PDB file of C-alpha atoms in Angstrom:
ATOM      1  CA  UNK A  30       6.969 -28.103  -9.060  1.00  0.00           C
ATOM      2  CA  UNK A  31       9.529 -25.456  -7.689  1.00  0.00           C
ATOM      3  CA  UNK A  32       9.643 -22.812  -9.701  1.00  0.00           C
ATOM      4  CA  UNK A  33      13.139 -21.466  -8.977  1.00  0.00           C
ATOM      5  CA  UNK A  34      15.967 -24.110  -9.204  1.00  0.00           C
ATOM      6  CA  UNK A  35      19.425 -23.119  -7.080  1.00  0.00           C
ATOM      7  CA  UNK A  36      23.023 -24.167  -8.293  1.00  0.00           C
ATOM      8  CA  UNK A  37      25.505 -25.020  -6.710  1.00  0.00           C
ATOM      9  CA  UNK A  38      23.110 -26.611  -3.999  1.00  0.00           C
ATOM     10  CA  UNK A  39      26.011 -26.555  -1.446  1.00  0.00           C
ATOM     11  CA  UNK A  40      29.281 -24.063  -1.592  1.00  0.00           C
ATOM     12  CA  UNK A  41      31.992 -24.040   1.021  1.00  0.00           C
ATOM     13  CA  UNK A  42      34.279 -20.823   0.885  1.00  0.00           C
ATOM     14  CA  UNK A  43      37.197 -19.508   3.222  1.00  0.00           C
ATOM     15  CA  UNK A  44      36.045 -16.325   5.052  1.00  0.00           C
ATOM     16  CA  UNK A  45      37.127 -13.392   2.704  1.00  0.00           C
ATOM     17  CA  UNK A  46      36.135 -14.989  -0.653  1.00  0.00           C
ATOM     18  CA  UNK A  47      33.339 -14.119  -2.750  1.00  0.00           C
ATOM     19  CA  UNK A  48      30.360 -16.721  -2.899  1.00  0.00           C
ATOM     20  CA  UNK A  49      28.551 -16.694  -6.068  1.00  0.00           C
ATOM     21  CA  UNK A  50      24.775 -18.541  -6.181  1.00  0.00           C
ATOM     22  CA  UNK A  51      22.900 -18.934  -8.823  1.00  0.00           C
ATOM     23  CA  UNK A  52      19.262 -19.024  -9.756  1.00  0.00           C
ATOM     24  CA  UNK A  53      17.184 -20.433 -12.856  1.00  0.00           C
ATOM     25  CA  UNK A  54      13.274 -19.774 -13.158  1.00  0.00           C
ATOM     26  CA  UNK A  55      10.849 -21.225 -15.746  1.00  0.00           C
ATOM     27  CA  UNK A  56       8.042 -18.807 -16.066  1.00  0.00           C
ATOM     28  CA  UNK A  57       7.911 -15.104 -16.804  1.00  0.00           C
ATOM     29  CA  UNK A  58       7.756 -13.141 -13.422  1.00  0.00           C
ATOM     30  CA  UNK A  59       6.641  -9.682 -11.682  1.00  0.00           C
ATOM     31  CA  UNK A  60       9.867 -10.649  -9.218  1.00  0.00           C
ATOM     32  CA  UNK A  61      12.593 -12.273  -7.779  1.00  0.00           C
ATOM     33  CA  UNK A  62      13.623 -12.657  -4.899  1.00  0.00           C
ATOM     34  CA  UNK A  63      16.947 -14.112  -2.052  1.00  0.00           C
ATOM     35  CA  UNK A  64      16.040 -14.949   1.183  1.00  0.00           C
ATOM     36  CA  UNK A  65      18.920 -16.441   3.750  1.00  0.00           C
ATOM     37  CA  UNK A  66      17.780 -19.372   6.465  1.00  0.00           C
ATOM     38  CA  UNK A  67      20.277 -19.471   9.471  1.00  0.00           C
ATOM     39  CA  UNK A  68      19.799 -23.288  10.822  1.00  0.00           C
ATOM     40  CA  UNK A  69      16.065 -24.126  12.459  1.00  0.00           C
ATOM     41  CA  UNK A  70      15.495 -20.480  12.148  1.00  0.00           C
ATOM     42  CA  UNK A  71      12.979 -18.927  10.020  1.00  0.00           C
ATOM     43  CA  UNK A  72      13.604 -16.471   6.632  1.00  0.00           C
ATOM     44  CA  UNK A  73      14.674 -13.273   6.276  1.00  0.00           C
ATOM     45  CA  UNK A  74      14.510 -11.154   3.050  1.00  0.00           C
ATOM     46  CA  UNK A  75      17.498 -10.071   1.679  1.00  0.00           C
ATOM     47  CA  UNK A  76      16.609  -8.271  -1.952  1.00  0.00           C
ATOM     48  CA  UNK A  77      13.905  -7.986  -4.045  1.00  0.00           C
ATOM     49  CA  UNK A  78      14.954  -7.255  -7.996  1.00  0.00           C
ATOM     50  CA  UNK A  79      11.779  -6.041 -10.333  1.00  0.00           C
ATOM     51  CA  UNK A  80      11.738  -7.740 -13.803  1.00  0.00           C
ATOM     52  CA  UNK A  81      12.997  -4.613 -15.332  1.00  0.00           C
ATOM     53  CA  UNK A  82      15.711  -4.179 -13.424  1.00  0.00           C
ATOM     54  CA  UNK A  83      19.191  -5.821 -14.253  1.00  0.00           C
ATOM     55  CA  UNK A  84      21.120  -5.572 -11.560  1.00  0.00           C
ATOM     56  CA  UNK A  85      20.624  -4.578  -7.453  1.00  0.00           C
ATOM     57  CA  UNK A  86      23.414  -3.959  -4.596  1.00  0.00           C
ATOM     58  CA  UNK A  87      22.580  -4.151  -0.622  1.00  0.00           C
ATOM     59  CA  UNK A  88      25.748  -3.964   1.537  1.00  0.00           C
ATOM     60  CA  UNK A  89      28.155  -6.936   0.380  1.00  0.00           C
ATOM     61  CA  UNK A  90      25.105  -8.178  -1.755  1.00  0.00           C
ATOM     62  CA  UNK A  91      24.692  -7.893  -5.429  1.00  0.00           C
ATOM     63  CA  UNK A  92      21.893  -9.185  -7.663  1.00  0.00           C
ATOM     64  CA  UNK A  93      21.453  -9.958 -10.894  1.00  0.00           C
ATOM     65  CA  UNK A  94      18.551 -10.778 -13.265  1.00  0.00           C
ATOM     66  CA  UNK A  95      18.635 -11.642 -16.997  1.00  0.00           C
ATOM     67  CA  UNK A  96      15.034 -12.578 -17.905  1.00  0.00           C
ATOM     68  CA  UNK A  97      15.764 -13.352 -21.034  1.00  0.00           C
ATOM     69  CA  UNK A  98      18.154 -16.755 -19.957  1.00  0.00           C
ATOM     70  CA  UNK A  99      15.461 -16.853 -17.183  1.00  0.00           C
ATOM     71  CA  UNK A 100      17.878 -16.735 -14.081  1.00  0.00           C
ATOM     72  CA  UNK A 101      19.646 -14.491 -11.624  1.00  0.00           C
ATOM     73  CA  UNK A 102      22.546 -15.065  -9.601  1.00  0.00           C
ATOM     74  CA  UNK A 103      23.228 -13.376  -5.772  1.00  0.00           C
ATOM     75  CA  UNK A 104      27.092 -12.662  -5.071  1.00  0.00           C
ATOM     76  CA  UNK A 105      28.128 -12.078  -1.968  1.00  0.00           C
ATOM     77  CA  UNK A 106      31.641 -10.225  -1.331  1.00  0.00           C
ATOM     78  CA  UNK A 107      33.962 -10.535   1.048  1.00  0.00           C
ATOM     79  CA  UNK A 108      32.247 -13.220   2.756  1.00  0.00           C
ATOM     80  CA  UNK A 109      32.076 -13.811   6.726  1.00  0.00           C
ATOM     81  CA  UNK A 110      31.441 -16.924   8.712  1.00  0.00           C
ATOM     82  CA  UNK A 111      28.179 -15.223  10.100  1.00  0.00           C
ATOM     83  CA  UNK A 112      26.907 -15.832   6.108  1.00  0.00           C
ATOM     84  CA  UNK A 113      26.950 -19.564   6.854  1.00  0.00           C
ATOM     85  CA  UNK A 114      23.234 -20.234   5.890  1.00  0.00           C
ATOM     86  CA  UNK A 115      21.256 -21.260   3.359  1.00  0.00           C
ATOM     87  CA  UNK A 116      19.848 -19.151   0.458  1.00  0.00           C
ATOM     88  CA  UNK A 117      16.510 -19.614  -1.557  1.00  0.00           C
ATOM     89  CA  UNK A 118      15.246 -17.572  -4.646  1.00  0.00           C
ATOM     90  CA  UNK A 119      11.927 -17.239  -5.016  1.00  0.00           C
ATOM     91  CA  UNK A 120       9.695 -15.966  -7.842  1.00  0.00           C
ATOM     92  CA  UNK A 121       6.518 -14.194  -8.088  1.00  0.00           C
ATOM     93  CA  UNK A 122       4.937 -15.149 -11.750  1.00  0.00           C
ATOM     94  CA  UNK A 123       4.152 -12.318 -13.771  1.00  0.00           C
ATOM     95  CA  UNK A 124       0.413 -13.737 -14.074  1.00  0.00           C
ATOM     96  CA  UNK A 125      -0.236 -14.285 -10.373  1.00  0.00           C
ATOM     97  CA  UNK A 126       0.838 -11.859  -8.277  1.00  0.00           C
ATOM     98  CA  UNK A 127       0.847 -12.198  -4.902  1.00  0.00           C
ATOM     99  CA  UNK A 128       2.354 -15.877  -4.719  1.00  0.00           C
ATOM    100  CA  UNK A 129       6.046 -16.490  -3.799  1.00  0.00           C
ATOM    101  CA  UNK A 130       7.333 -19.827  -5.159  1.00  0.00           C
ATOM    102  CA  UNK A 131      10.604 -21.110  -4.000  1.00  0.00           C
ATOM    103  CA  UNK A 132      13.814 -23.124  -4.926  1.00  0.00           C
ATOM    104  CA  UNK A 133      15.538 -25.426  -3.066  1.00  0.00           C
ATOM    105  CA  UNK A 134      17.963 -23.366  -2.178  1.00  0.00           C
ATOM    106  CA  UNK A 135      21.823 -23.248  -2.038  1.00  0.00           C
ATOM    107  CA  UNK A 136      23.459 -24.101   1.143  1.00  0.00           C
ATOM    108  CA  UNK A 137      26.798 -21.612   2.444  1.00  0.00           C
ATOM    109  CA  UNK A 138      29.420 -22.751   4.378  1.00  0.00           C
ATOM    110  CA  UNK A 139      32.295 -20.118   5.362  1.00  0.00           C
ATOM    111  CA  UNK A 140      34.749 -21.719   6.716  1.00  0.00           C
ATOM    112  CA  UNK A 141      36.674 -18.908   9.333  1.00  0.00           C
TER     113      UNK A 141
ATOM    114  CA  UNK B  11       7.300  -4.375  16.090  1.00  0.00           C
ATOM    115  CA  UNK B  12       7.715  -7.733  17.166  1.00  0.00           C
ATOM    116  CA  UNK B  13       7.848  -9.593  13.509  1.00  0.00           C
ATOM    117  CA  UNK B  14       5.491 -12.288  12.818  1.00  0.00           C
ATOM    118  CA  UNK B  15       4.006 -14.366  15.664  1.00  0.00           C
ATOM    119  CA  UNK B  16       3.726 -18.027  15.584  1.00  0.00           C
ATOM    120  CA  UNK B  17       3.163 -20.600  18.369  1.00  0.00           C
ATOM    121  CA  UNK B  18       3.477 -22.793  19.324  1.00  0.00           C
ATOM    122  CA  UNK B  19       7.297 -22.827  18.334  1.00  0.00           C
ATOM    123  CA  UNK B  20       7.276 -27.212  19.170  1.00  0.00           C
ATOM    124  CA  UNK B  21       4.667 -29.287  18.993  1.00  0.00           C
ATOM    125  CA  UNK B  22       4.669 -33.062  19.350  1.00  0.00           C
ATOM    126  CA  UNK B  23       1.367 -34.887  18.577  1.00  0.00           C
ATOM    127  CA  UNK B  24      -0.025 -38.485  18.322  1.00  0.00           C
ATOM    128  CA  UNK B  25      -0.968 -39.613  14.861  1.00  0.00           C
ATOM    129  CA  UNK B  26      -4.927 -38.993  14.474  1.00  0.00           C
ATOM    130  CA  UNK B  27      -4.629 -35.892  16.802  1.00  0.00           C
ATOM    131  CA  UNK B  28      -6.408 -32.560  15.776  1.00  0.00           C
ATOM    132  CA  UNK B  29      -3.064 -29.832  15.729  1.00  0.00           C
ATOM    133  CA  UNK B  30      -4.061 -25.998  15.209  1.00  0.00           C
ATOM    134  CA  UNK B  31      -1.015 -23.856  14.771  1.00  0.00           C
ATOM    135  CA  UNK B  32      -1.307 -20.026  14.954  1.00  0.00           C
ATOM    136  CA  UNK B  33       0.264 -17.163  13.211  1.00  0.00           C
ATOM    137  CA  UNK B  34      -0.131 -12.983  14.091  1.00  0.00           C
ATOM    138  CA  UNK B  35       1.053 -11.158  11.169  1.00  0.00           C
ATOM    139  CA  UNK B  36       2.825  -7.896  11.226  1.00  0.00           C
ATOM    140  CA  UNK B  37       0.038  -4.955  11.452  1.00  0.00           C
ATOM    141  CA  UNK B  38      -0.789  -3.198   8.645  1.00  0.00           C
ATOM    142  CA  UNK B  39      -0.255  -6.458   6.562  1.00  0.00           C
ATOM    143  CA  UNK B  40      -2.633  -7.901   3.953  1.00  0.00           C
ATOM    144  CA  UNK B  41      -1.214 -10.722   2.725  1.00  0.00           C
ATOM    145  CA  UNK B  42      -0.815 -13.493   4.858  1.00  0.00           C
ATOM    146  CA  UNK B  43       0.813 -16.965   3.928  1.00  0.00           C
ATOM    147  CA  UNK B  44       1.216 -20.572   5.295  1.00  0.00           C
ATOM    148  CA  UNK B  45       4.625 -22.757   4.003  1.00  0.00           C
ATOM    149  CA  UNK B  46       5.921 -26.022   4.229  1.00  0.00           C
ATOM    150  CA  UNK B  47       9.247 -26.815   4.969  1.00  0.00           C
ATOM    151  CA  UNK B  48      10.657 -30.410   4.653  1.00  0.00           C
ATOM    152  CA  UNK B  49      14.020 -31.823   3.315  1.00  0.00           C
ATOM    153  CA  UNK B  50      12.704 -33.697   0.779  1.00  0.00           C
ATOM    154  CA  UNK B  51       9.139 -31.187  -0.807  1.00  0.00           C
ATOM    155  CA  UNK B  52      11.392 -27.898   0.592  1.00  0.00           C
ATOM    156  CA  UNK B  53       9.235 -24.704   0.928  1.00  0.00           C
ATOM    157  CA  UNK B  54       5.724 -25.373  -0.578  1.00  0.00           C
ATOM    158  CA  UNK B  55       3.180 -22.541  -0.442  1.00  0.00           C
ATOM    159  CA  UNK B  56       0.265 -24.381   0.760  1.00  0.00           C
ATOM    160  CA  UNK B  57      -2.139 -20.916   1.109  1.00  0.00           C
ATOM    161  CA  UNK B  58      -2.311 -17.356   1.027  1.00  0.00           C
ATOM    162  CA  UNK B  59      -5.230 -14.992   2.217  1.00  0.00           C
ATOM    163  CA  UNK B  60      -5.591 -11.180   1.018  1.00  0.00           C
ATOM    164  CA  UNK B  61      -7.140  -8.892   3.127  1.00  0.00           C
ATOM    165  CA  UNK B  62      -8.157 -12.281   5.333  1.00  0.00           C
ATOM    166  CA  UNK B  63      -9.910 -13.906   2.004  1.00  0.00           C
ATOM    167  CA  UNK B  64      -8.286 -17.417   0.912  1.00  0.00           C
ATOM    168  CA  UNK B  65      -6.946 -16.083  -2.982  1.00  0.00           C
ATOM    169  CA  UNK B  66      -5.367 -19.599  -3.417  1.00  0.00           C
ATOM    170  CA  UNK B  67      -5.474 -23.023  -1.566  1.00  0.00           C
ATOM    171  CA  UNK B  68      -3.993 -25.204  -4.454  1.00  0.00           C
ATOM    172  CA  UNK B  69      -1.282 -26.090  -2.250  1.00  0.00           C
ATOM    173  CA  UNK B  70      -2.956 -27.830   0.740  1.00  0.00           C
ATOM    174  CA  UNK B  71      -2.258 -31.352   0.597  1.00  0.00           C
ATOM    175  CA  UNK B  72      -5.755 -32.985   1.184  1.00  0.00           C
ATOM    176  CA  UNK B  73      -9.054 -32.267   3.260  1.00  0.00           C
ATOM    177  CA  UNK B  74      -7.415 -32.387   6.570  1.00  0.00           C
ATOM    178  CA  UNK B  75      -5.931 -29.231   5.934  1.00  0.00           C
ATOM    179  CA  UNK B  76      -7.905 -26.360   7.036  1.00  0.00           C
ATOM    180  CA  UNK B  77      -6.802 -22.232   7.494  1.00  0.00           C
ATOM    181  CA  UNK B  78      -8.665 -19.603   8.204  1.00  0.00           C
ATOM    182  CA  UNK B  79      -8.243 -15.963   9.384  1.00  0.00           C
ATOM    183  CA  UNK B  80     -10.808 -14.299  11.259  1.00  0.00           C
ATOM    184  CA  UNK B  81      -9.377 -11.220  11.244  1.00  0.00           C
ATOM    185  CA  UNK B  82      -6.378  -9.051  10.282  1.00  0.00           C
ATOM    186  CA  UNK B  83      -4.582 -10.017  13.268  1.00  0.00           C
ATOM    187  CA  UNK B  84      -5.353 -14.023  13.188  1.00  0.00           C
ATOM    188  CA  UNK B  85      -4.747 -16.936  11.470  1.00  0.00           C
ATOM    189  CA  UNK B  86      -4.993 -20.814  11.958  1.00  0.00           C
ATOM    190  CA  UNK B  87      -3.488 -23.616   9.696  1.00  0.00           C
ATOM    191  CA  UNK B  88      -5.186 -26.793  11.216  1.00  0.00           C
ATOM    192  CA  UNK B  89      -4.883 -30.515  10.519  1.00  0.00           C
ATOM    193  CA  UNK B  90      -7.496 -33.056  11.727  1.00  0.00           C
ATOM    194  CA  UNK B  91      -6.385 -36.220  11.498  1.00  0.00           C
ATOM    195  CA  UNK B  92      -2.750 -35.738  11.862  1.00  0.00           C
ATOM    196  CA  UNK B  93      -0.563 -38.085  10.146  1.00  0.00           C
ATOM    197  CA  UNK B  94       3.496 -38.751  10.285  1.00  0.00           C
ATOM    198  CA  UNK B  95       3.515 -37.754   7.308  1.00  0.00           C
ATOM    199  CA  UNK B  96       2.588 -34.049   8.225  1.00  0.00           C
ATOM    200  CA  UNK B  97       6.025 -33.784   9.820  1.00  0.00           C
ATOM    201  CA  UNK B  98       7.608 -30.486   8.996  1.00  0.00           C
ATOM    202  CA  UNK B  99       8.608 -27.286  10.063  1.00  0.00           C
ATOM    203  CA  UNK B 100       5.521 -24.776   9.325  1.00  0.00           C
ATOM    204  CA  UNK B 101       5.910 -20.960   8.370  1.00  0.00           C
ATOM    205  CA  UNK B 102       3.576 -18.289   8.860  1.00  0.00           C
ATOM    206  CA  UNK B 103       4.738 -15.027   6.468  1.00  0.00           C
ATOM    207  CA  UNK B 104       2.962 -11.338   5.845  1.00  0.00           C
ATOM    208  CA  UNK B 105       3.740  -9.381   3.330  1.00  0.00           C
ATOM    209  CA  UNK B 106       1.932  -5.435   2.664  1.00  0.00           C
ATOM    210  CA  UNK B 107       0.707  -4.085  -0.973  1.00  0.00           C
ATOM    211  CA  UNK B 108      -1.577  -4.876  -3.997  1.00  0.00           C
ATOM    212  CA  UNK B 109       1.435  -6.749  -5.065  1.00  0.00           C
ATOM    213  CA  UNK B 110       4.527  -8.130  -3.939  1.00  0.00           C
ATOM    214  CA  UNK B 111       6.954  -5.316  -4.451  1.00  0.00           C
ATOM    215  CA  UNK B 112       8.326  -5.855  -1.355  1.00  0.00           C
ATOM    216  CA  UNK B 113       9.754  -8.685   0.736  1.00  0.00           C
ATOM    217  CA  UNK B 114       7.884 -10.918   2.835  1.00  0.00           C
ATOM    218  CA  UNK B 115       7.889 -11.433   6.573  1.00  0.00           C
ATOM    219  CA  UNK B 116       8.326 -15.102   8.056  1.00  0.00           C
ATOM    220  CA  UNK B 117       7.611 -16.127  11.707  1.00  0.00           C
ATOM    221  CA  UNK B 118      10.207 -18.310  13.238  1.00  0.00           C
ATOM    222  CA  UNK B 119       7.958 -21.373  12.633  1.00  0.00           C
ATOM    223  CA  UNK B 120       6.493 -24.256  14.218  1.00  0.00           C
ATOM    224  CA  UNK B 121       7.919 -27.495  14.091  1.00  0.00           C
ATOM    225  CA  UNK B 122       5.440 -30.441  14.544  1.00  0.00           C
ATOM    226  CA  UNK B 123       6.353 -33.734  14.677  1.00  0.00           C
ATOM    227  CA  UNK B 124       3.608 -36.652  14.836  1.00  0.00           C
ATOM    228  CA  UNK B 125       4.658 -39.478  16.016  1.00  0.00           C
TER     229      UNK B 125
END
């Protein structure tokens, strides 16, 4: 089974809001991580946030982990139609490095 | 650097039909992975190799599902028979350290469809 579950699993947003995903996990892990699919296009890494970190900014980006609730949540600010996409968490268990389990993932729509 | 290389990027087969799909990781490298993307399974890891030695395999669906990787540079993710059921859009990803403490790399993928 997945390992990371994704809620909401769709969000549609005017361009200009702030789009707020989040992620639940069920196992302890080395990592998390948010990767964003563009339509029949492959993944691209967005952030990676350690276990003992609690929080992570890129750009417009901000991460969040709370490993005690066992879930993270990726906000995006200020959001542009070029974020249309879809966004996966994935997890790297604590015991097995090395192996990058994902969610179903949420799926953006910014509407322009 | 051009990313991670897979091809072919389409590939439309007849059930029973051998299909090899290929992946060229990013150099330097030494974790390579194969994924499976469908609407209703997602992204399922079916194997990863470490400095080109299979670490897990749990993930491939049944015998005729085969990888290997040669070399650093290399990999194949075969099926043989091919079913409909195989239908799905394949990712090759590399990732570099001991341990994941950075992101990984995906190809573009390979979409086969077996009709």
């Amino acid at each position: 089974s997945q390992q990371g579950e994704e809620d909401p699993q769709a969000l549609s947003i005017q361009e200009g809001e702030n789009a707020t995903m989040n992620c639940s996990y069920k196992t302890s892990i080395n990592n998390l991580q948010w990767y964003r699919q563009n339509s029949g296009r492959g993944l691209v890494h967005l952030i990676l946030i350690r276990s003992n970190e609690r929080e992570k900014h890129s750009g417009r980006l901000r991460v969040t982990l709370d490993t005690s609730k066992k879930s993270s949540s990726l906000l995006i600010t200020a959001s542009r139609a070029a974020d249309t996409a879809s966004y996966f968490c994935a997890t790297v268990k604590r015991s097995n490095t090395g192996k990058l389990i994902f969610g179903q993932g949420t799926t953006l729509q910014v509407k322009p | 650097d051009a990313g991670v290389i897979q091809s072919p990027r389409h590939e439309v087969t007849e059930m029973g039909q051998e299909v090899t799909l290929r992946c060229k990781p990013i150099s330097g490298h030494d974790y390579l992975f194969w994924y499976r993307q469908t609407m209703m399974r997602g992204l399922e890891l079916l194997i990863y190799f470490n400095n080109n030695v299979p670490i897990d395999d749990s993930g491939m669906p049944e015998d005729r599902f085969s990888a290997k990787m040669p070399n650093a540079s290399f990999s194949t993710l075969k099926i043989q028979p091919s079913e409909p059921r195989d239908s799905a859009v394949y990712f090759c990803a590399s990732s570099r350290g001991q341990s994941p403490n950075y992101g990984y790399t995906f190809g573009s993928g390979t979409r086969l469809t077996v009709v």
